[in-house]
Structures are given as structure tokens and as C-alpha cells.
Amino acid sequence: MASAQNFVFDGVYLAIVVTIARQGVSALSVGMVTATSAVGAMAGVMLAPLAGRRLPSATLLLATGVVCAVLVAAMALTSAATALAALLAGCALAVAVSGSVLTLARLRHTPGHLQGRTNSTIGLLFMATPPLGAALAGVMLEGPTPAVFLVFGGLLAVLAAVSPGEGRSGRPTARRGMRRTRPTRAALRCPHLRRRRSPGRTWPVTRT
């Protein structure tokens, strides 16, 4: 999901820059408009912990996906730099919140020994998709600009529709056929296990 969002938003950034540049505004104005995404992202990072405490993860993913889809589609209705800047900041805020939810879900569901490989794979996907989104936007910008925003808004709506439910984005649940067991006497005599034992710590889940 996050990789697909990167695909979409690189295309949206390019479409916004081209839309504003075609109006003959200065390069500084273009830079200020795109910089509003950083302001929105910072606000989203600050808002994410509060939103995570108030709403379930699945609800946040669905809500932020719908907000992004609506805001990007709304960009087709205007070419004013200020309006595009405000819509872009709102998108960045929503993406920052959903990114926090997805990162937390990944950390919860990924075993410790796979964290490094998982992060590397996700980082590769993050870097691979944005150029493709920009390339698609460049091709579509040969035609009417509003169509670009409508297409990307539609893609975001599809992402919102297939966003993970609570079972996949919330806390991990115990697997079937698993139970918690107490250590045997032989295990308690093992120095390595004795060192790891601490009050209040549950013992590993083992298969029955």
C-alpha cells in the first residue's frame, strides 16, 4: 500500500508542478507550493499518535485513503497555486498518518530475525515505484491536466477499498494450534534460559 501511494504521489507532484508552471509563475512559487507537502507531513506525524489512540488501525487506513482520493480528485477542479498547495498539504498529512499505522503493523507482525530483510525489501519498493508514477504522469500530461488528477484519485480510491482490515493491521493474534507452556525442570536448569527469565515475562509459544 505504501509503495503504491508513493507511485501515485510522485505523479501528483509532477502534475502540480506542470500545472503551476504553465501559468507562468516563478520558480520560487512552484517551490513554495511543493514545500507545503512537508508542512502537511509534519502535522500528520504529530497527529498520528493521537489518532492511533482514538481510532482502530483499520479505520485510520480507510479514512486516510478516502481523504487522499478525494483531495487528489479535487485537484482536477482548480489550477490555482494556493488551492493546489492546500490540497497537497492535506494529502501529505493523511499519508503521514497512514504511514505510521502501516509501519507499526509491520513491526508488530514481523519476527525479530526478519526485521532487517523486511525493511530492506520495503525500502527497495519505496524507491522503485515513484519514478514509474512520475513517468505515467508525464505521458498523461500530454493531454488534459485534470485527467491526470482524476486517474490518480481513482487509484487512491482503489487502494482505500483494499486497505487491510483490523485483523491484518491491528495487534497480532495467537495462531490456532498454539498454546503457552511452562518450562520443564530440565529447561530451568539451563543457564541460558535462567538468564533470560524475568518476572512477568511469558514463555515462548510452542506448537502442541
C-alpha positions as a Markdown table, in Angstrom:
| # | Residue | x | y | z |
|---|---|---|---|---|
| 1 | Met | 0.0 | 0.0 | 0.0 |
| 2 | Ala | 2.7 | 2.5 | 1.0 |
| 3 | Ser | 4.7 | 1.7 | -2.2 |
| 4 | Ala | 1.5 | 2.3 | -4.3 |
| 5 | Gln | 1.0 | 5.6 | -2.5 |
| 6 | Asn | 4.5 | 6.6 | -3.4 |
| 7 | Phe | 3.7 | 5.7 | -7.0 |
| 8 | Val | 0.7 | 8.0 | -7.0 |
| 9 | Phe | 2.1 | 10.9 | -5.2 |
| 10 | Asp | 5.2 | 11.3 | -7.3 |
| 11 | Gly | 2.9 | 11.6 | -10.3 |
| 12 | Val | 0.7 | 14.1 | -8.4 |
| 13 | Tyr | 3.8 | 16.2 | -7.5 |
| 14 | Leu | 4.8 | 16.3 | -11.2 |
| 15 | Ala | 1.3 | 17.2 | -12.3 |
| 16 | Ile | 1.1 | 20.0 | -9.8 |
| 17 | Val | 4.4 | 21.4 | -10.8 |
| 18 | Val | 3.5 | 21.3 | -14.5 |
| 19 | Thr | 0.1 | 22.9 | -13.9 |
| 20 | Ile | 1.5 | 25.8 | -12.0 |
| 21 | Ala | 4.5 | 26.3 | -14.4 |
| 22 | Arg | 2.1 | 26.5 | -17.3 |
| 23 | Gln | 0.6 | 29.6 | -15.7 |
| 24 | Gly | 4.0 | 31.4 | -15.9 |
| 25 | Val | 4.6 | 31.7 | -12.2 |
| 26 | Ser | 8.1 | 32.0 | -10.8 |
| 27 | Ala | 10.3 | 29.0 | -9.8 |
| 28 | Leu | 10.1 | 30.2 | -6.2 |
| 29 | Ser | 6.3 | 30.0 | -6.2 |
| 30 | Val | 6.5 | 26.4 | -7.6 |
| 31 | Gly | 8.9 | 25.5 | -4.8 |
| 32 | Met | 6.7 | 27.0 | -2.1 |
| 33 | Val | 3.7 | 25.1 | -3.3 |
| 34 | Thr | 5.5 | 21.7 | -3.3 |
| 35 | Ala | 7.1 | 22.6 | 0.1 |
| 36 | Thr | 3.6 | 22.6 | 1.6 |
| 37 | Ser | 3.7 | 18.8 | 1.5 |
| 38 | Ala | 6.5 | 18.9 | 4.1 |
| 39 | Val | 4.3 | 21.0 | 6.4 |
| 40 | Gly | 1.4 | 18.6 | 5.9 |
| 41 | Ala | 3.6 | 15.6 | 6.6 |
| 42 | Met | 5.0 | 17.2 | 9.8 |
| 43 | Ala | 1.5 | 17.8 | 11.0 |
| 44 | Gly | 0.5 | 14.3 | 10.2 |
| 45 | Val | 3.4 | 12.8 | 12.2 |
| 46 | Met | 2.3 | 14.9 | 15.2 |
| 47 | Leu | -1.3 | 13.8 | 14.8 |
| 48 | Ala | -0.6 | 10.1 | 14.2 |
| 49 | Pro | -0.2 | 9.1 | 17.9 |
| 50 | Leu | -3.3 | 10.8 | 18.9 |
| 51 | Ala | -5.3 | 9.4 | 16.1 |
| 52 | Gly | -3.9 | 5.9 | 16.8 |
| 53 | Arg | -5.2 | 6.1 | 20.4 |
| 54 | Arg | -8.7 | 7.2 | 19.4 |
| 55 | Leu | -9.4 | 5.1 | 16.3 |
| 56 | Pro | -8.7 | 1.5 | 15.3 |
| 57 | Ser | -5.9 | 1.0 | 12.7 |
| 58 | Ala | -8.2 | -0.3 | 10.0 |
| 59 | Thr | -10.5 | 2.7 | 10.4 |
| 60 | Leu | -7.5 | 5.1 | 10.1 |
| 61 | Leu | -6.2 | 3.3 | 6.9 |
| 62 | Leu | -9.7 | 3.5 | 5.3 |
| 63 | Ala | -10.3 | 7.1 | 6.4 |
| 64 | Thr | -6.9 | 8.4 | 5.2 |
| 65 | Gly | -7.2 | 6.5 | 2.0 |
| 66 | Val | -10.6 | 8.1 | 1.2 |
| 67 | Val | -9.3 | 11.6 | 2.2 |
| 68 | Cys | -6.4 | 11.2 | -0.1 |
| 69 | Ala | -8.6 | 10.0 | -3.0 |
| 70 | Val | -11.0 | 12.9 | -2.6 |
| 71 | Leu | -8.3 | 15.6 | -2.3 |
| 72 | Val | -6.3 | 14.4 | -5.3 |
| 73 | Ala | -9.5 | 14.2 | -7.4 |
| 74 | Ala | -10.4 | 17.7 | -6.3 |
| 75 | Met | -7.1 | 19.0 | -7.8 |
| 76 | Ala | -8.8 | 18.4 | -11.2 |
| 77 | Leu | -11.2 | 21.3 | -10.4 |
| 78 | Thr | -8.7 | 24.0 | -10.0 |
| 79 | Ser | -5.4 | 25.3 | -11.3 |
| 80 | Ala | -4.9 | 28.0 | -8.6 |
| 81 | Ala | -1.5 | 27.6 | -6.9 |
| 82 | Thr | -2.9 | 28.3 | -3.4 |
| 83 | Ala | -5.7 | 25.7 | -3.7 |
| 84 | Leu | -3.3 | 23.1 | -5.0 |
| 85 | Ala | -0.9 | 23.8 | -2.2 |
| 86 | Ala | -3.7 | 23.3 | 0.4 |
| 87 | Leu | -4.9 | 20.1 | -1.2 |
| 88 | Leu | -1.3 | 18.8 | -1.4 |
| 89 | Ala | -0.7 | 19.6 | 2.3 |
| 90 | Gly | -3.9 | 17.7 | 3.2 |
| 91 | Cys | -2.7 | 14.7 | 1.2 |
| 92 | Ala | 0.7 | 14.7 | 2.8 |
| 93 | Leu | -0.9 | 14.8 | 6.3 |
| 94 | Ala | -3.2 | 11.8 | 5.5 |
| 95 | Val | -0.2 | 9.8 | 4.1 |
| 96 | Ala | 1.9 | 10.5 | 7.2 |
| 97 | Val | -0.8 | 9.1 | 9.4 |
| 98 | Ser | -1.4 | 6.0 | 7.3 |
| 99 | Gly | 2.4 | 5.5 | 7.0 |
| 100 | Ser | 2.7 | 5.4 | 10.8 |
| 101 | Val | -0.1 | 2.8 | 11.1 |
| 102 | Leu | 1.5 | 0.6 | 8.4 |
| 103 | Thr | 4.9 | 0.9 | 9.9 |
| 104 | Leu | 3.6 | -0.1 | 13.4 |
| 105 | Ala | 1.7 | -3.0 | 11.9 |
| 106 | Arg | 4.8 | -4.2 | 10.0 |
| 107 | Leu | 6.9 | -4.1 | 13.2 |
| 108 | Arg | 4.3 | -6.0 | 15.2 |
| 109 | His | 3.8 | -8.8 | 12.7 |
| 110 | Thr | 7.4 | -9.3 | 11.5 |
| 111 | Pro | 9.6 | -11.7 | 13.6 |
| 112 | Gly | 12.7 | -10.1 | 15.0 |
| 113 | His | 15.1 | -12.1 | 12.9 |
| 114 | Leu | 13.3 | -10.9 | 9.7 |
| 115 | Gln | 13.2 | -7.2 | 10.5 |
| 116 | Gly | 16.3 | -6.3 | 8.6 |
| 117 | Arg | 15.3 | -8.2 | 5.4 |
| 118 | Thr | 11.8 | -6.8 | 5.6 |
| 119 | Asn | 12.9 | -3.2 | 6.0 |
| 120 | Ser | 15.4 | -3.6 | 3.1 |
| 121 | Thr | 12.7 | -5.1 | 0.8 |
| 122 | Ile | 10.2 | -2.3 | 1.7 |
| 123 | Gly | 12.9 | 0.3 | 1.2 |
| 124 | Leu | 13.6 | -1.1 | -2.3 |
| 125 | Leu | 9.9 | -1.0 | -3.2 |
| 126 | Phe | 9.7 | 2.6 | -1.9 |
| 127 | Met | 12.5 | 3.7 | -4.2 |
| 128 | Ala | 11.3 | 1.6 | -7.2 |
| 129 | Thr | 7.7 | 2.8 | -7.7 |
| 130 | Pro | 7.9 | 6.7 | -7.5 |
| 131 | Pro | 9.8 | 7.1 | -10.9 |
| 132 | Leu | 7.1 | 4.9 | -12.5 |
| 133 | Gly | 4.4 | 7.2 | -11.2 |
| 134 | Ala | 6.2 | 10.3 | -12.5 |
| 135 | Ala | 6.7 | 8.6 | -15.9 |
| 136 | Leu | 3.0 | 7.8 | -16.1 |
| 137 | Ala | 2.1 | 11.4 | -15.2 |
| 138 | Gly | 4.5 | 12.7 | -17.8 |
| 139 | Val | 2.8 | 10.7 | -20.5 |
| 140 | Met | -0.7 | 11.7 | -19.4 |
| 141 | Leu | 0.3 | 15.4 | -19.1 |
| 142 | Glu | 0.5 | 15.5 | -22.9 |
| 143 | Gly | -3.3 | 15.6 | -22.7 |
| 144 | Pro | -5.7 | 17.5 | -20.4 |
| 145 | Thr | -4.2 | 18.0 | -17.0 |
| 146 | Pro | -7.4 | 17.4 | -15.0 |
| 147 | Ala | -7.5 | 13.9 | -16.3 |
| 148 | Val | -4.2 | 13.1 | -14.5 |
| 149 | Phe | -5.6 | 14.0 | -11.1 |
| 150 | Leu | -8.7 | 12.0 | -11.8 |
| 151 | Val | -6.8 | 8.9 | -12.7 |
| 152 | Phe | -4.5 | 9.2 | -9.7 |
| 153 | Gly | -7.5 | 9.9 | -7.4 |
| 154 | Gly | -9.2 | 6.8 | -8.8 |
| 155 | Leu | -6.1 | 4.7 | -8.0 |
| 156 | Leu | -6.1 | 6.0 | -4.4 |
| 157 | Ala | -9.8 | 5.1 | -4.1 |
| 158 | Val | -8.9 | 1.5 | -5.1 |
| 159 | Leu | -6.2 | 1.4 | -2.5 |
| 160 | Ala | -8.6 | 2.6 | 0.1 |
| 161 | Ala | -11.1 | -0.1 | -0.9 |
| 162 | Val | -8.5 | -2.9 | -0.5 |
| 163 | Ser | -6.9 | -1.5 | 2.7 |
| 164 | Pro | -6.2 | -4.1 | 5.4 |
| 165 | Gly | -8.9 | -4.9 | 7.9 |
| 166 | Glu | -8.4 | -4.9 | 11.7 |
| 167 | Gly | -7.1 | -8.5 | 11.7 |
| 168 | Arg | -4.2 | -7.6 | 9.5 |
| 169 | Ser | -3.5 | -4.1 | 10.7 |
| 170 | Gly | -4.1 | -4.4 | 14.4 |
| 171 | Arg | -2.4 | -6.4 | 17.1 |
| 172 | Pro | -1.2 | -9.9 | 16.1 |
| 173 | Thr | -3.5 | -12.7 | 17.2 |
| 174 | Ala | -2.5 | -16.1 | 18.5 |
| 175 | Arg | -2.4 | -18.8 | 15.9 |
| 176 | Arg | -4.5 | -21.9 | 16.0 |
| 177 | Gly | -2.9 | -25.0 | 17.3 |
| 178 | Met | -0.6 | -23.0 | 19.6 |
| 179 | Arg | -0.6 | -22.8 | 23.4 |
| 180 | Arg | 1.6 | -21.3 | 26.1 |
| 181 | Thr | 3.6 | -23.8 | 28.1 |
| 182 | Arg | 5.6 | -23.6 | 31.3 |
| 183 | Pro | 9.3 | -24.6 | 31.1 |
| 184 | Thr | 10.3 | -28.1 | 32.1 |
| 185 | Arg | 12.7 | -28.7 | 35.0 |
| 186 | Ala | 15.4 | -29.5 | 32.6 |
| 187 | Ala | 14.9 | -26.2 | 30.8 |
| 188 | Leu | 15.0 | -24.3 | 34.1 |
| 189 | Arg | 18.5 | -25.9 | 34.8 |
| 190 | Cys | 19.8 | -24.4 | 31.5 |
| 191 | Pro | 21.9 | -21.3 | 32.4 |
| 192 | His | 20.9 | -19.6 | 29.2 |
| 193 | Leu | 17.2 | -19.8 | 29.9 |
| 194 | Arg | 17.7 | -18.8 | 33.6 |
| 195 | Arg | 19.4 | -15.6 | 32.5 |
| 196 | Arg | 16.5 | -14.7 | 30.1 |
| 197 | Arg | 13.8 | -15.5 | 32.7 |
| 198 | Ser | 12.4 | -12.4 | 34.3 |
| 199 | Pro | 9.3 | -11.6 | 36.4 |
| 200 | Gly | 6.2 | -11.1 | 34.4 |
| 201 | Arg | 7.7 | -12.4 | 31.2 |
| 202 | Thr | 5.6 | -15.0 | 29.3 |
| 203 | Trp | 7.3 | -18.1 | 27.9 |
| 204 | Pro | 7.5 | -18.6 | 24.2 |
| 205 | Val | 4.6 | -20.0 | 22.2 |
| 206 | Thr | 5.1 | -23.7 | 21.3 |
| 207 | Arg | 3.2 | -25.9 | 19.0 |
| 208 | Thr | 1.1 | -28.7 | 20.6 |
